[in-house]
PDB file of C-alpha atoms in Angstrom:
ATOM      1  CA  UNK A  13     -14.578  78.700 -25.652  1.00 48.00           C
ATOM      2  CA  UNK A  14     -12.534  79.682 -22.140  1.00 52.00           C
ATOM      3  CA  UNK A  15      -9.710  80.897 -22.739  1.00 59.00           C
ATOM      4  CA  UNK A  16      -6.643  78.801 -22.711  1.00 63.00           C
ATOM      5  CA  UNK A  17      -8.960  75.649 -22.974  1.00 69.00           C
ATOM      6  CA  UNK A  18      -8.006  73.120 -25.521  1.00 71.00           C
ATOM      7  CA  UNK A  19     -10.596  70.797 -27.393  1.00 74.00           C
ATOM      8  CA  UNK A  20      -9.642  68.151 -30.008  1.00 83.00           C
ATOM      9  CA  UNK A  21     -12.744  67.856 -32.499  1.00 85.00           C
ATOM     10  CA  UNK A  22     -13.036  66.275 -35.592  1.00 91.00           C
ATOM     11  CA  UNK A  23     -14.686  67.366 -38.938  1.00 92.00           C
ATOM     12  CA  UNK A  24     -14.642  69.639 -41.663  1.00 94.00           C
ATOM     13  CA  UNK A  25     -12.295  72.582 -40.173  1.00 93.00           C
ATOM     14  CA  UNK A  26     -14.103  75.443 -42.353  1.00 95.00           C
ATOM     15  CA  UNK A  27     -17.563  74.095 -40.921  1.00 96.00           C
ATOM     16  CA  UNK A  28     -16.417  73.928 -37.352  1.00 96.00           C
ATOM     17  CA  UNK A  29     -14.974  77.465 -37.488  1.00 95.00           C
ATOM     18  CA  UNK A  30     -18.166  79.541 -39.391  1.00 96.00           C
ATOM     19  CA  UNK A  31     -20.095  77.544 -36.312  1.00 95.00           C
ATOM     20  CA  UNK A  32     -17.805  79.817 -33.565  1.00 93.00           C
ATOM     21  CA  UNK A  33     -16.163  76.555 -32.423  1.00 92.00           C
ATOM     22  CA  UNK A  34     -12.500  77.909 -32.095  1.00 89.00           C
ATOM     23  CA  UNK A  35     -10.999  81.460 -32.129  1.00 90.00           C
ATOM     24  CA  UNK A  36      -7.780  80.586 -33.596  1.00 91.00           C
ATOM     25  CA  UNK A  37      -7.122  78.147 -36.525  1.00 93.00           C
ATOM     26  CA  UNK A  38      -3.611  77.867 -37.585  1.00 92.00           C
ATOM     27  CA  UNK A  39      -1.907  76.107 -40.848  1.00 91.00           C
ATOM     28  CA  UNK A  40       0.999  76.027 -43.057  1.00 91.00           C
ATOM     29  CA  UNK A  41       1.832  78.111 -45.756  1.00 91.00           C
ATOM     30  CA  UNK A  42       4.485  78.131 -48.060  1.00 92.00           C
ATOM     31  CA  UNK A  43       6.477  81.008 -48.558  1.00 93.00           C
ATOM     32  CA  UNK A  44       5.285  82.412 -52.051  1.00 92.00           C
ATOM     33  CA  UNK A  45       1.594  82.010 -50.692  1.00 86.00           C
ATOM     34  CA  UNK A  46       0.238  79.684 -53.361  1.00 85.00           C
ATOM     35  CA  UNK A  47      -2.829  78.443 -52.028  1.00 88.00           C
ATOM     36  CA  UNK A  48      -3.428  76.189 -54.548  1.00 85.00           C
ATOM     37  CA  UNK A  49      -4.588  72.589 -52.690  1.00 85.00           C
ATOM     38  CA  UNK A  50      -5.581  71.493 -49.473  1.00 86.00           C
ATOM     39  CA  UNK A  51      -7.022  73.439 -46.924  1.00 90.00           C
ATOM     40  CA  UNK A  52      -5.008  76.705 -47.380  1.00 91.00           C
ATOM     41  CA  UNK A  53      -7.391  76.910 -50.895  1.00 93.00           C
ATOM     42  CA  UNK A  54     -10.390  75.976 -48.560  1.00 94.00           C
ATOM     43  CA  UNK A  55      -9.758  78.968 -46.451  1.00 95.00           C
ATOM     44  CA  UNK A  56      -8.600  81.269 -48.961  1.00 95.00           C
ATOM     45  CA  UNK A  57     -11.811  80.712 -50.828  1.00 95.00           C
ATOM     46  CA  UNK A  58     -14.191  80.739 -47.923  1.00 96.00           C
ATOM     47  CA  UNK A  59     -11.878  84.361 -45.825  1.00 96.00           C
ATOM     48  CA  UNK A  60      -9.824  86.025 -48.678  1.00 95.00           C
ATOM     49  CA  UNK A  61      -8.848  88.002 -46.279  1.00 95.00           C
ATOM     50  CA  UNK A  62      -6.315  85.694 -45.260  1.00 94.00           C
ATOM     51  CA  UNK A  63      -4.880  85.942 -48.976  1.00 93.00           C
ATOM     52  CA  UNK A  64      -5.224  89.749 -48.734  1.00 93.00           C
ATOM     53  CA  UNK A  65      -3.158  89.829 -45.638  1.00 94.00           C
ATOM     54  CA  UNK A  66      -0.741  87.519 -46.710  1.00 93.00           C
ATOM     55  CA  UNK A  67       0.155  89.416 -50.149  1.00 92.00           C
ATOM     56  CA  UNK A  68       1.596  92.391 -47.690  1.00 93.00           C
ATOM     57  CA  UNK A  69       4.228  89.567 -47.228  1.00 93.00           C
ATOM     58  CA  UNK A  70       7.170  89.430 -50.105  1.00 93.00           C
ATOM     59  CA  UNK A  71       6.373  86.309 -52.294  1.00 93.00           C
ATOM     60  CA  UNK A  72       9.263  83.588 -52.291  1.00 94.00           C
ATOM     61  CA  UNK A  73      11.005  85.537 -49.612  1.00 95.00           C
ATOM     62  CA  UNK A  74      13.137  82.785 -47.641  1.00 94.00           C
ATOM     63  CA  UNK A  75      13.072  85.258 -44.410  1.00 95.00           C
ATOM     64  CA  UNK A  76       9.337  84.382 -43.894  1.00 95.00           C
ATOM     65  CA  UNK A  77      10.303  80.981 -42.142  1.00 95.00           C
ATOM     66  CA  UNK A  78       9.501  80.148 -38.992  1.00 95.00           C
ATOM     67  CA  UNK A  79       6.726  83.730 -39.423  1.00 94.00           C
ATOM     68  CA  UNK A  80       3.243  83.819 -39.993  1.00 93.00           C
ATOM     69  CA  UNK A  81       0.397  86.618 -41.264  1.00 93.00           C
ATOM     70  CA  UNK A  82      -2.690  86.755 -39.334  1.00 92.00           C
ATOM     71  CA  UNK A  83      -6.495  87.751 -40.324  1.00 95.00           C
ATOM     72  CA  UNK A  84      -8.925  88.643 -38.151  1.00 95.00           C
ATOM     73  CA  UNK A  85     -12.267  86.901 -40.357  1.00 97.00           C
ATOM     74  CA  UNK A  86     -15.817  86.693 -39.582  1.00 96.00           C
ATOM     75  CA  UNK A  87     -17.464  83.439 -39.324  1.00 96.00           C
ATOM     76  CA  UNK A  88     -20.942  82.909 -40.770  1.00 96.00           C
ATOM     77  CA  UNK A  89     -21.423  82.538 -37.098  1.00 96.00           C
ATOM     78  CA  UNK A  90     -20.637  86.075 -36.739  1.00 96.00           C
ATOM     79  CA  UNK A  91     -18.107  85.480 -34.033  1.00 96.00           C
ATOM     80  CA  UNK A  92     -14.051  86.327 -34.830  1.00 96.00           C
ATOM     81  CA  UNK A  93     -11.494  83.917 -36.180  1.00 96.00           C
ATOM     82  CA  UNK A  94      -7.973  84.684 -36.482  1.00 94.00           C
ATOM     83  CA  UNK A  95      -6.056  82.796 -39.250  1.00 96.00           C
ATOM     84  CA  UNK A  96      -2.649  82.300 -38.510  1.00 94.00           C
ATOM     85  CA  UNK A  97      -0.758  81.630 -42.299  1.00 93.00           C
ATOM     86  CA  UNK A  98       2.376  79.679 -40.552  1.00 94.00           C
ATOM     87  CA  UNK A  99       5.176  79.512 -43.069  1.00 94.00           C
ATOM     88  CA  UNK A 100       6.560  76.196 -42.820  1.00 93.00           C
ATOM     89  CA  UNK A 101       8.189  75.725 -45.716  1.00 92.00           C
ATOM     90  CA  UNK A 102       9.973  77.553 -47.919  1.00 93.00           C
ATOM     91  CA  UNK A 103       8.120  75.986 -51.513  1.00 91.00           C
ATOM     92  CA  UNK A 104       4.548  74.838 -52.414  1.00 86.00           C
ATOM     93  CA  UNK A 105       4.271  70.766 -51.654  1.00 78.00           C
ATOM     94  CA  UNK A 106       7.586  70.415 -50.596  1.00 75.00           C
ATOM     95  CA  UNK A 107      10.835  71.413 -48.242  1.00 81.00           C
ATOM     96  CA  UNK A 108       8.388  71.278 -45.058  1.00 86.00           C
ATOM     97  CA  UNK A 109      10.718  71.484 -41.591  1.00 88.00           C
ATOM     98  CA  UNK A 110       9.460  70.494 -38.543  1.00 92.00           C
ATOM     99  CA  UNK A 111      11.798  73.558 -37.185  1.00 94.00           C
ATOM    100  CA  UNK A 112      10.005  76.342 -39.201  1.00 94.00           C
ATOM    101  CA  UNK A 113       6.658  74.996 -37.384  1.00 93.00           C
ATOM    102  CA  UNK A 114       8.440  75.112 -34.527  1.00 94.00           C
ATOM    103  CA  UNK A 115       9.476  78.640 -34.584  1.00 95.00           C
ATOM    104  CA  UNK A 116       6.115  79.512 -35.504  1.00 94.00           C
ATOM    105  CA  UNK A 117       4.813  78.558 -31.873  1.00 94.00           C
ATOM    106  CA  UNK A 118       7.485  79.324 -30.328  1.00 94.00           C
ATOM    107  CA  UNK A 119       6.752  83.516 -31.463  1.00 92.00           C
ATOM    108  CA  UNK A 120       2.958  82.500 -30.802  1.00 89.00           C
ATOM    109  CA  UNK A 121       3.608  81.198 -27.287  1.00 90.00           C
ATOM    110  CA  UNK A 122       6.130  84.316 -26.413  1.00 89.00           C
ATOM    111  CA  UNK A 123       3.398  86.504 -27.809  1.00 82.00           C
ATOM    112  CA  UNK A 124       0.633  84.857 -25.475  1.00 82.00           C
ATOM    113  CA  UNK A 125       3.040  85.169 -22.986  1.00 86.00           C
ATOM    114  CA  UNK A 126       3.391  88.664 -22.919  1.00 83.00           C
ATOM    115  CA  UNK A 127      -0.416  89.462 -23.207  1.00 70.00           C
ATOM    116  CA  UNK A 128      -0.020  90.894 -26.485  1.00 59.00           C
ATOM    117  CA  UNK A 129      -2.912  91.080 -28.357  1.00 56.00           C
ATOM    118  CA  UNK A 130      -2.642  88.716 -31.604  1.00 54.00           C
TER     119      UNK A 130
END
């Protein structure tokens, strides 16, 4: 994909990413890292990586809000997906703020904007 170019596709997000078609795919996490349901269990099962990275993080710790983990994964593609674990909300199923997703992108887009490599 160029880069900065958005696409809106639909389908199975696991599929769509071991087929190279995104770099980046981005969710929300809860801060003790459960990933019990959903798509977070999806991904953890198909990259544990993204588990691995995200147990460097303290579970339960509130400060995680508005953060996020990244893996760098290989898709059965063979091309490189970074997972972005956004915490969102503070416990698993619930307390989900529209301001911790937020501040998420917001760090994303000031890290973009400075060229720094994610």
């Amino acid at each position: 994909m160029a880069k900065n170019e958005l696409k809106f596709l639909k389908g199975d997000l696991i599929k769509l990413a071991d087929k190279g078609m995104f770099d980046i795919l981005i969710f929300g996490l809860d801060c003790y890292s459960i990933f019990l349901t959903g798509i977070s269990k999806e991904i953890k099962q198909r990259w544990p990586e993204t588990k691995a990275i995200d147990q460097r993080t303290k579970k339960g710790d509130v400060h995680k809000l508005g953060s996020y983990s990244i893996a760098s994964v290989k898709t059965k593609s063979g091309s490189t997906l970074l997972i972005l674990n956004m915490y969102t909300q503070y416990k698993p199923g619930k307390d989900f703020k529209l301001l911790h997703l937020e501040q998420c992108l917001l760090r994303l887009q000031e890290m973009m904007k400075a060229n720094v490599s994610i």
